[in-house]
PDB file of C-alpha atoms and ligand atoms in Angstrom:
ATOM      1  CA  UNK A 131       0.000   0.000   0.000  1.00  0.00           C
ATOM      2  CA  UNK A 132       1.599   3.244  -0.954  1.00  0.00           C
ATOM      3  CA  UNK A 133       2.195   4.756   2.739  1.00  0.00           C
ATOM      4  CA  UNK A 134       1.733   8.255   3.555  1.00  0.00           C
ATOM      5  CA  UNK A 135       5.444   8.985   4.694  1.00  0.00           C
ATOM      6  CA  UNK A 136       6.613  12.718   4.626  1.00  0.00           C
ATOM      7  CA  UNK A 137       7.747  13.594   1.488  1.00  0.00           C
ATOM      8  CA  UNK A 138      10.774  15.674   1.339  1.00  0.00           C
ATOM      9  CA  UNK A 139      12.351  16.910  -1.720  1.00  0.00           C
ATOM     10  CA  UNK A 140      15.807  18.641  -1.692  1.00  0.00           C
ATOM     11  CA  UNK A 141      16.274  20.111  -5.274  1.00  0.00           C
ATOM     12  CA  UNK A 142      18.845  22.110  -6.972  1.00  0.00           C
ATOM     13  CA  UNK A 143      17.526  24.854  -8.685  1.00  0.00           C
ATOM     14  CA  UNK A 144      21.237  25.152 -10.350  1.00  0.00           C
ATOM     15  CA  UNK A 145      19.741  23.251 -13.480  1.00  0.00           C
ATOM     16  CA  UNK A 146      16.150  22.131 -15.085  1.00  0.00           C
ATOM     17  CA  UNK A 147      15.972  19.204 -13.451  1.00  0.00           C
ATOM     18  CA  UNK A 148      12.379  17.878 -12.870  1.00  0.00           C
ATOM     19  CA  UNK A 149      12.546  18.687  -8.937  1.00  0.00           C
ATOM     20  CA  UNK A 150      13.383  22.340  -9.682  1.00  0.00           C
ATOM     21  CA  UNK A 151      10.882  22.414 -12.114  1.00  0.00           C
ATOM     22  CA  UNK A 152       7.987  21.171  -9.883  1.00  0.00           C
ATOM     23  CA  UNK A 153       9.501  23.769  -6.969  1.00  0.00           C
ATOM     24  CA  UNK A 154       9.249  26.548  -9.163  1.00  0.00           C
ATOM     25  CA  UNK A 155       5.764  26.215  -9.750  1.00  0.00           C
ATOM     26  CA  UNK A 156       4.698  25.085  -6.322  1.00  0.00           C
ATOM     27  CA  UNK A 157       6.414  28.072  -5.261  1.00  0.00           C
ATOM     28  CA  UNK A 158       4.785  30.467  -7.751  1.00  0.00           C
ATOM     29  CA  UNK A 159       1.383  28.793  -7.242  1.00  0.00           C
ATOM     30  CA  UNK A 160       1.487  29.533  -3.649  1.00  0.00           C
ATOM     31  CA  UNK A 161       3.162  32.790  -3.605  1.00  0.00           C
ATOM     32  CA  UNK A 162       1.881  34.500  -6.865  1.00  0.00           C
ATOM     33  CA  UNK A 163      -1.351  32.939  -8.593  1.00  0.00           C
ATOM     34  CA  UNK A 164      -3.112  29.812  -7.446  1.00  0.00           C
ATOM     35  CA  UNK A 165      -3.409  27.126 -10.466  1.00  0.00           C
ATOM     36  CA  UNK A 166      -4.965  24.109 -10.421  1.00  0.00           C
ATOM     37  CA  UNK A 167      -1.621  21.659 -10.348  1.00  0.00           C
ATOM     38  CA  UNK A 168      -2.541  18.655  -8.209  1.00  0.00           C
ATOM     39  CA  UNK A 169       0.280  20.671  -6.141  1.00  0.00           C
ATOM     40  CA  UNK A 170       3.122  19.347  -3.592  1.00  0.00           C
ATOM     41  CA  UNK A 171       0.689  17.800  -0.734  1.00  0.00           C
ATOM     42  CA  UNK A 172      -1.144  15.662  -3.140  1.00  0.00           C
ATOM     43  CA  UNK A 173       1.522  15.517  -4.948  1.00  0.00           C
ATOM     44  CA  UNK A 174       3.621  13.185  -2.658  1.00  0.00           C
ATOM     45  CA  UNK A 175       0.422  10.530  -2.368  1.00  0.00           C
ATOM     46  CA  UNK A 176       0.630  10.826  -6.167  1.00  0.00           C
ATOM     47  CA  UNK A 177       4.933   9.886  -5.695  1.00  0.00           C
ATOM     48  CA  UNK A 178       3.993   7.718  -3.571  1.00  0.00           C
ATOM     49  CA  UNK A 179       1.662   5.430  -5.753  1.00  0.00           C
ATOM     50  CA  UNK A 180       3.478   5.811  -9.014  1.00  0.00           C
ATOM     51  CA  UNK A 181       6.809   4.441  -7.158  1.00  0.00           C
ATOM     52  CA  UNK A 182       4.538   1.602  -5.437  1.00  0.00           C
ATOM     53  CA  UNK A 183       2.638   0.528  -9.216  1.00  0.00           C
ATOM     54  CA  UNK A 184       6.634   1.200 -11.116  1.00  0.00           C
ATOM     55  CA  UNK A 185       4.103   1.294 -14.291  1.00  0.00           C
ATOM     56  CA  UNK A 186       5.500   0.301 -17.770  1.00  0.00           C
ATOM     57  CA  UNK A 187       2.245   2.285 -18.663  1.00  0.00           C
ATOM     58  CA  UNK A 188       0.327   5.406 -17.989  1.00  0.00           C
ATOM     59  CA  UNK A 189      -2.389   7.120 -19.007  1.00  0.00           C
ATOM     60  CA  UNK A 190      -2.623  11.198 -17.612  1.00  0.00           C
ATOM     61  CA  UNK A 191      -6.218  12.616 -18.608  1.00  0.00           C
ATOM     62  CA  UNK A 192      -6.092  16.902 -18.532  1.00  0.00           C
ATOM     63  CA  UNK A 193      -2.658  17.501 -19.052  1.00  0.00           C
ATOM     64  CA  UNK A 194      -3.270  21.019 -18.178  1.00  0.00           C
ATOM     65  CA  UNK A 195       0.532  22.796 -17.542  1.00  0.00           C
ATOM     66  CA  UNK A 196       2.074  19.564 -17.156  1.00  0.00           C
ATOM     67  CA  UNK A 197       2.841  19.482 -13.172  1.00  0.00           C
ATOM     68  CA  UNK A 198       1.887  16.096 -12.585  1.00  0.00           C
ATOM     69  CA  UNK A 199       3.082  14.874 -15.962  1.00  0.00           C
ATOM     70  CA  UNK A 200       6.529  15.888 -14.931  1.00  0.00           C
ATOM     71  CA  UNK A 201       5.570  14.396 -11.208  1.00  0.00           C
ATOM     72  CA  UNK A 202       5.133  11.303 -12.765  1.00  0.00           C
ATOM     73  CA  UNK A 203       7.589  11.039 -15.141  1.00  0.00           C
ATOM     74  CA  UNK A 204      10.648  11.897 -13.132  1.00  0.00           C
ATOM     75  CA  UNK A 205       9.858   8.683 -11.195  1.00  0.00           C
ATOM     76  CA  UNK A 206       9.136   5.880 -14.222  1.00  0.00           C
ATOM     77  CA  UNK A 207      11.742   2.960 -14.677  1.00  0.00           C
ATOM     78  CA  UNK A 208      13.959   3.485 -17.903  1.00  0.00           C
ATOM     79  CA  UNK A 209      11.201   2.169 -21.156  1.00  0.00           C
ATOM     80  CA  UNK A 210       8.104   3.481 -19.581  1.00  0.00           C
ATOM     81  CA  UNK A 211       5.701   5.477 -21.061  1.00  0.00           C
ATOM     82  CA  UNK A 212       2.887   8.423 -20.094  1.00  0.00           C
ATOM     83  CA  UNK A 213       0.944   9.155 -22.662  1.00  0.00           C
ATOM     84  CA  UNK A 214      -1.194  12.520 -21.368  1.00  0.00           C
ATOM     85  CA  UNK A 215      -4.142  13.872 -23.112  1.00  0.00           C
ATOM     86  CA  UNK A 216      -5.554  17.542 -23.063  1.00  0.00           C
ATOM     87  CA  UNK A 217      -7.466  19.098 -25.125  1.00  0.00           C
ATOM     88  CA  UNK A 218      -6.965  22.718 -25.057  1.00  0.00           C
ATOM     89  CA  UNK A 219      -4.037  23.489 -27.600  1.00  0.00           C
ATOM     90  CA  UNK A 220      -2.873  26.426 -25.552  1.00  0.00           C
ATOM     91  CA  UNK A 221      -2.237  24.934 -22.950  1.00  0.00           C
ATOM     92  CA  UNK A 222      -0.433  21.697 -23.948  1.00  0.00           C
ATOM     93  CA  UNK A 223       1.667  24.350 -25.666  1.00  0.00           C
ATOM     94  CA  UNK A 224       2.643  25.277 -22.458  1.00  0.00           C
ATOM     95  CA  UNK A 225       3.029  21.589 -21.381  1.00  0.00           C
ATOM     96  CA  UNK A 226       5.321  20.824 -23.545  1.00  0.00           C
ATOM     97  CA  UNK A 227       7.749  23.430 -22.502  1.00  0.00           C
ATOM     98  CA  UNK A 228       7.347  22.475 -19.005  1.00  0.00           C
ATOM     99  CA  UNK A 229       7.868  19.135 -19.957  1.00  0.00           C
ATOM    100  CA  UNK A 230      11.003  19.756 -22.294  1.00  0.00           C
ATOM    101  CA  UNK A 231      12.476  22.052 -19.544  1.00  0.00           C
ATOM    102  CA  UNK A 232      12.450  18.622 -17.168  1.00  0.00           C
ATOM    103  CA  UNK A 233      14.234  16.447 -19.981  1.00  0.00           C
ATOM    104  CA  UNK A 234      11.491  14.350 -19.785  1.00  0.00           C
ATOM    105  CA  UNK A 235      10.090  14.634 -23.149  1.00  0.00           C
ATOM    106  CA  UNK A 236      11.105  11.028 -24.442  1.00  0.00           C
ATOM    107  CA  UNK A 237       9.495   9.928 -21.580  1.00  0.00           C
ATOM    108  CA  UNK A 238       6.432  11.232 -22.548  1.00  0.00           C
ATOM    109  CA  UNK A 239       3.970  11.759 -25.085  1.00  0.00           C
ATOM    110  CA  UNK A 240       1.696  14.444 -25.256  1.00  0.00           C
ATOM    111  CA  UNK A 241      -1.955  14.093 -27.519  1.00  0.00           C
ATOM    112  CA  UNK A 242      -3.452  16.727 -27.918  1.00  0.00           C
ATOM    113  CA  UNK A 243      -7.407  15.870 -28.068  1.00  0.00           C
ATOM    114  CA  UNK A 244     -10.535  15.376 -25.986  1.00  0.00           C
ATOM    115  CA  UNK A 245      -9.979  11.971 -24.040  1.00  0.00           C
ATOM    116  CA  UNK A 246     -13.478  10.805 -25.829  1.00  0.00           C
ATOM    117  CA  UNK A 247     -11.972  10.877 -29.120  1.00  0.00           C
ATOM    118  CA  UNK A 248      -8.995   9.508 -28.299  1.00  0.00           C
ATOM    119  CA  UNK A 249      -9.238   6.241 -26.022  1.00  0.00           C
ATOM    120  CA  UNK A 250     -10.927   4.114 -28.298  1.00  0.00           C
ATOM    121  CA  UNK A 251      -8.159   4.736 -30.814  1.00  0.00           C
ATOM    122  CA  UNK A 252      -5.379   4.060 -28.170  1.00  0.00           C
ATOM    123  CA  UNK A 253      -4.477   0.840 -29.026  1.00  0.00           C
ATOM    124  CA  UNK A 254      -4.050   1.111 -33.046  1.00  0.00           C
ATOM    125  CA  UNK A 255      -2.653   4.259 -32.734  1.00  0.00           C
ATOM    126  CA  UNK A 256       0.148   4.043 -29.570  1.00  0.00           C
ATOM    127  CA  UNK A 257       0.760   0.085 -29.592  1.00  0.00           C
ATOM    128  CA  UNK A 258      -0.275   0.209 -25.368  1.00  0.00           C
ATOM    129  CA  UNK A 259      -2.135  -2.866 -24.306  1.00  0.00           C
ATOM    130  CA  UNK A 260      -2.889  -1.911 -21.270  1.00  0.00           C
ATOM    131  CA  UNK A 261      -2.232   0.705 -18.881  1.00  0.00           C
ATOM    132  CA  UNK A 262      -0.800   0.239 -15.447  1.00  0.00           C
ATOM    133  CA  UNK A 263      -1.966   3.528 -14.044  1.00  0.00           C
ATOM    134  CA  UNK A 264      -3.925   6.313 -15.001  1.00  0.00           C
ATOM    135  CA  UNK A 265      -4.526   9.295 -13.184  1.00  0.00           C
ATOM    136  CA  UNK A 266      -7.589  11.462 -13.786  1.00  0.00           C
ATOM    137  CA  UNK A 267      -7.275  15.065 -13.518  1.00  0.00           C
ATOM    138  CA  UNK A 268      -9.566  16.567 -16.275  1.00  0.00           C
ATOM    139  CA  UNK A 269     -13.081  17.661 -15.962  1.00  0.00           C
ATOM    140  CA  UNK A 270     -14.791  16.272 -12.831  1.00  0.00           C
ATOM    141  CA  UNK A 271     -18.104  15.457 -14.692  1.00  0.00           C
ATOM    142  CA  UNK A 272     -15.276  13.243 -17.354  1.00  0.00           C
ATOM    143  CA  UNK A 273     -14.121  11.079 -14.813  1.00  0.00           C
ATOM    144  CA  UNK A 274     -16.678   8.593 -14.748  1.00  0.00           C
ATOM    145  CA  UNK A 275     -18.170   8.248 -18.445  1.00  0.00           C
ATOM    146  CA  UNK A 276     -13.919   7.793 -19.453  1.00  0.00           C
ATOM    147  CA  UNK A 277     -13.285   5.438 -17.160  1.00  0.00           C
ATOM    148  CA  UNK A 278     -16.493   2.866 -18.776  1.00  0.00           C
ATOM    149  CA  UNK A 279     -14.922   3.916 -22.230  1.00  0.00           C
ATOM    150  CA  UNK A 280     -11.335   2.399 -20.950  1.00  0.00           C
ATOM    151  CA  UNK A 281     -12.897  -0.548 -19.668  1.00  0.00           C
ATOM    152  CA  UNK A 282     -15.064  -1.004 -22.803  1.00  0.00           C
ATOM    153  CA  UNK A 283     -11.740  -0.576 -25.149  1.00  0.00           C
ATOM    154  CA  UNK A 284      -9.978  -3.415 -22.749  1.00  0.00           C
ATOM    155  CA  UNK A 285      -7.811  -0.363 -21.628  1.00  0.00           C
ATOM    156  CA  UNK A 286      -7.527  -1.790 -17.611  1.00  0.00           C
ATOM    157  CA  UNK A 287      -6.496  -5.243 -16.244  1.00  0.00           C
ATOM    158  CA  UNK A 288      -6.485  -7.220 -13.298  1.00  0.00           C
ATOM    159  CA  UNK A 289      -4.183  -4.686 -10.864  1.00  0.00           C
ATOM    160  CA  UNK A 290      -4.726  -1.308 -13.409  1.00  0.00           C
ATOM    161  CA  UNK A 291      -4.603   1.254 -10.733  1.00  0.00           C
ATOM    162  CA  UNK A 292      -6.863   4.288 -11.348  1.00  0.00           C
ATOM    163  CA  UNK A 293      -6.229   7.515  -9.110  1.00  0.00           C
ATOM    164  CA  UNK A 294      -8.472  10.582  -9.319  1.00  0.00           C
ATOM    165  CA  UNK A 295      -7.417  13.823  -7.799  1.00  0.00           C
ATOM    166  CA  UNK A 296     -10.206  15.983  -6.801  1.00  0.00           C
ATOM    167  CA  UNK A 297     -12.579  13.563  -5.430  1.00  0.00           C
ATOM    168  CA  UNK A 298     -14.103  15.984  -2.668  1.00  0.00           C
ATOM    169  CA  UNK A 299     -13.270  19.060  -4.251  1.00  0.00           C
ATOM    170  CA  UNK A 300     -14.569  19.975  -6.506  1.00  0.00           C
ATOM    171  CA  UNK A 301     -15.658  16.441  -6.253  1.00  0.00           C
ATOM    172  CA  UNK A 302     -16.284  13.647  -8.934  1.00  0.00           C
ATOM    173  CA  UNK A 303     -19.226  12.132  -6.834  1.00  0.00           C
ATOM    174  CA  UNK A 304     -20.707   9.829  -9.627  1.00  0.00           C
ATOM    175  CA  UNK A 305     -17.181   8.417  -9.703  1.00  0.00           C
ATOM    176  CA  UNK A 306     -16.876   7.847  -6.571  1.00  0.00           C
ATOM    177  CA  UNK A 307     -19.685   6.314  -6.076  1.00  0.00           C
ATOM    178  CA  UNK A 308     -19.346   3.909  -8.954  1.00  0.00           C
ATOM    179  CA  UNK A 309     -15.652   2.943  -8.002  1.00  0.00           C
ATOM    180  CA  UNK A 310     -16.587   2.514  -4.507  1.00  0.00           C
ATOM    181  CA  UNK A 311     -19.770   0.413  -5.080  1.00  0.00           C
ATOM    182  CA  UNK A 312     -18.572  -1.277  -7.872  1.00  0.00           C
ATOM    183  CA  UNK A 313     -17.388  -5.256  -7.262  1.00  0.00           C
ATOM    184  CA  UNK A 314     -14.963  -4.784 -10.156  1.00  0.00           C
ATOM    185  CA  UNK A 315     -12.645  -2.231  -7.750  1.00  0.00           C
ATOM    186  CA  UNK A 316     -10.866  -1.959  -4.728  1.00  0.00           C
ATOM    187  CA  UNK A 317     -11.015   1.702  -3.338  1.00  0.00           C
ATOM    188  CA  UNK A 318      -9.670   3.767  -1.008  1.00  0.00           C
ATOM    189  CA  UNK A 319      -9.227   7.815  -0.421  1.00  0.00           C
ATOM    190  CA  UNK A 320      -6.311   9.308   0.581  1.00  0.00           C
ATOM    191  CA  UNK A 321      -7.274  12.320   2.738  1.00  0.00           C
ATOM    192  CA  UNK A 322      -4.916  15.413   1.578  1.00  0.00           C
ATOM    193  CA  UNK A 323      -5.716  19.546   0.961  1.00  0.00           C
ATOM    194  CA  UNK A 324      -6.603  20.856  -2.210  1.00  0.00           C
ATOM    195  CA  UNK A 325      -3.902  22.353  -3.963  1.00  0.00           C
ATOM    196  CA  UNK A 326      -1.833  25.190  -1.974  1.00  0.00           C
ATOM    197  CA  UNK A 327      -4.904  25.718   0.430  1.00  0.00           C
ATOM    198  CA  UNK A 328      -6.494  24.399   3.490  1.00  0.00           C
ATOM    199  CA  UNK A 329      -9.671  23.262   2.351  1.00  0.00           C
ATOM    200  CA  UNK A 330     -10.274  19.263   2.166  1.00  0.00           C
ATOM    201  CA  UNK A 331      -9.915  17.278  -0.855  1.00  0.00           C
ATOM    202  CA  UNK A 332      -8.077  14.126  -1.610  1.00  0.00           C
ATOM    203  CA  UNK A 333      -7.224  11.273  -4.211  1.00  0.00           C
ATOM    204  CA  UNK A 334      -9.217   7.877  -4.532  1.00  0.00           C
ATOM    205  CA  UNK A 335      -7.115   5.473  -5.662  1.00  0.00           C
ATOM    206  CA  UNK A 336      -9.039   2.542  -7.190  1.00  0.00           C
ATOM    207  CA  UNK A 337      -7.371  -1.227  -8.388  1.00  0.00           C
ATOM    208  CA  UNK A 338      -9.585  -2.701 -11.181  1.00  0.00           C
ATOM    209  CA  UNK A 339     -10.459  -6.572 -10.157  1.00  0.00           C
ATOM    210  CA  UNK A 340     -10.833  -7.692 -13.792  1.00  0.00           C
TER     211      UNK A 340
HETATM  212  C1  619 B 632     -13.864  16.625 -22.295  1.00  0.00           C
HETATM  213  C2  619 B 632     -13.170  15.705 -21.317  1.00  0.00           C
HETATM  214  N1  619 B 632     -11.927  15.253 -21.904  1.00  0.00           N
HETATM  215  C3  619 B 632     -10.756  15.934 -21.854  1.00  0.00           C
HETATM  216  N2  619 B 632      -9.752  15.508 -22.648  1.00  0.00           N
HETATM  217  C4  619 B 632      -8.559  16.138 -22.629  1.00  0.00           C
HETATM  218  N3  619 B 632      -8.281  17.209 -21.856  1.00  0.00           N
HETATM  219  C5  619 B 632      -9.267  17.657 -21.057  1.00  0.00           C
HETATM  220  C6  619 B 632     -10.535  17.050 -21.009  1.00  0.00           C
HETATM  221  N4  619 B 632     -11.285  17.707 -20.090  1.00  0.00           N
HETATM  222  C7  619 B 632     -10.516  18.698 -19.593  1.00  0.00           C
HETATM  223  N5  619 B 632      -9.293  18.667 -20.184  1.00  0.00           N
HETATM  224  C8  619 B 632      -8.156  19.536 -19.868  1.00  0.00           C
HETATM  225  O1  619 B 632      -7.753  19.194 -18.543  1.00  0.00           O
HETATM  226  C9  619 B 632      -7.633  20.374 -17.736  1.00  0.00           C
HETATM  227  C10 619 B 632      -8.814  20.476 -16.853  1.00  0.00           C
HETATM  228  C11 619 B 632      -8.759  20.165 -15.570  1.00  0.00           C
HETATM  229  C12 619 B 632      -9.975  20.285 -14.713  1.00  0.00           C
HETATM  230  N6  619 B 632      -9.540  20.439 -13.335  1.00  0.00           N
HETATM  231  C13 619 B 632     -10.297  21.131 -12.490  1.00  0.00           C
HETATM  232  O2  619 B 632     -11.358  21.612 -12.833  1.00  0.00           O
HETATM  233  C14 619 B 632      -9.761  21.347 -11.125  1.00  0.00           C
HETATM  234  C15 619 B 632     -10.344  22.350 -10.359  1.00  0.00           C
HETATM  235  C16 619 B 632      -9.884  22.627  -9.075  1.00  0.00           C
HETATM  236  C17 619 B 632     -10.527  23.669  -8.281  1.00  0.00           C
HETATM  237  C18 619 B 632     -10.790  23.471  -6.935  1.00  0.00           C
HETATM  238  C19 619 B 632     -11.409  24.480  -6.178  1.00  0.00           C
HETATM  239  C20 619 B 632     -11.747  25.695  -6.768  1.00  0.00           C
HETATM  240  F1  619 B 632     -12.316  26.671  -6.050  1.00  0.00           F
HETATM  241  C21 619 B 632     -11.475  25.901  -8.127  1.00  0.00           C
HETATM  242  C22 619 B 632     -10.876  24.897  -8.881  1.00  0.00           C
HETATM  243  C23 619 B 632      -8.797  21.908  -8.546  1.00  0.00           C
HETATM  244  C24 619 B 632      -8.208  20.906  -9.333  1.00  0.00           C
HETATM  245  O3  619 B 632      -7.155  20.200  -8.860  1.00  0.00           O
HETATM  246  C25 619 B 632      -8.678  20.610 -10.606  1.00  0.00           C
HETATM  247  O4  619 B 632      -8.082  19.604 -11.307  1.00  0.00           O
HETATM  248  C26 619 B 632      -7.582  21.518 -18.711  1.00  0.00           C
HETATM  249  O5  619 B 632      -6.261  21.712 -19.148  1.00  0.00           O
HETATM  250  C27 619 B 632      -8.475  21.017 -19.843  1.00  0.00           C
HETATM  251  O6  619 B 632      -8.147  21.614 -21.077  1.00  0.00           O
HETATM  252 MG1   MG B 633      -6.838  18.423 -10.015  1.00  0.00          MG
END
């Protein structure tokens, strides 16, 4: 079970290295001009289960500035692969900077689309079988109707871990209630802050049974 330890992150800001890359925004998200990053409290449950699933595989959903894609990244085992998908092209512009600045861009591959379009084409189109992890950080309303679609296109398998940031606020409760209730997952919520702030939120972090 990924634990909860303290997460403690001594970076160098000398170079672009992904840890000075994720400070510098934490810092400028907290200091300047809140963003929606999944941020560095959540972000160390997030560390935490991408270390304990190692995935070959992952899927990102909402992209957005690429915080968590570089979060994720820095920790994969050499051959692994994050494909991320966002939709807005302004914004995976900045991505891929963000991204590039981390030298993590063979790591990962950025589509630019609506997640709709683009999982049942997954397969043909990036040679994945299945993914190992996906974590959902698009539209809250998204979560649930993409997650069917991925089981429908034989996306998940037996241990596909699905996490979902945002499950309290501002919420995903058909999700939650459908990966909670649901005898095809094993779920559990990791109690955390929303980004930067004091208010509650937290990830759900679901294993698909097959
Ligand atoms: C159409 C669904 N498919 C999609 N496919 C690909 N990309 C998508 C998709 N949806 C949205 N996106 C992209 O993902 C990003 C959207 C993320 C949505 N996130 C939130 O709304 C969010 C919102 C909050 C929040 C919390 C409290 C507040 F007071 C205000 C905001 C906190 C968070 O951590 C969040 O993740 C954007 O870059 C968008 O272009
Ligand atoms: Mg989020």
């Amino acid at each position: 079970e990924a634990d909860r330890k303290e997460c403690t992150q001594v970076t160098h800001v000398h170079e672009w290295d992904p840890g000075s890359v994720i400070q510098a925004i934490d810092h400028y998200c907290r200091n300047k001009e809140w963003a929606m990053n999944v941020g560095d409290e959540k972000g160390c449950i997030l560390d935490s289960v991408v270390s304990e699933v190692n995935p070959a595989t992952v899927l990102e959903l909402g992209t957005y500035c690429g915080y968590s894609t570089v979060r994720i990244a820095r920790l994969l085992p050499p051959h692994a692969k994050l494909i991320t998908l966002e939709f807005n092209p302004a914004v995976a512009a900045i991505a891929r900077q963000v991204i590039a600045w981390a030298g993590l861009e063979d790591k990962v591959q950025l589509v630019e689309g609506a997640s709709g379009d683009f999982i049942p084409r997954i397969k043909e189109q990036f040679g994945v079988k299945t993914f190992d992890l996906v974590f959902l950080d698009h539209w809250k309303e998204y979560y649930l109707p993409d997650t069917k679609l991925m089981e429908e296109c034989g996306l998940l398998r037996k241990g596909s871990v699905l996490l979902a940031d945002n499950v309290v606020c501002p919420g995903a409760p058909d999700y939650l209630e459908y990966v909670r209730s649901s005898p095809r997952y094993e779920s559990r919520y990791f109690k955390s802050h929303l980004e930067y702030t004091k208010v509650e939120d937290g990830l759900e972090k679901s294993v698909f049974l097959g």
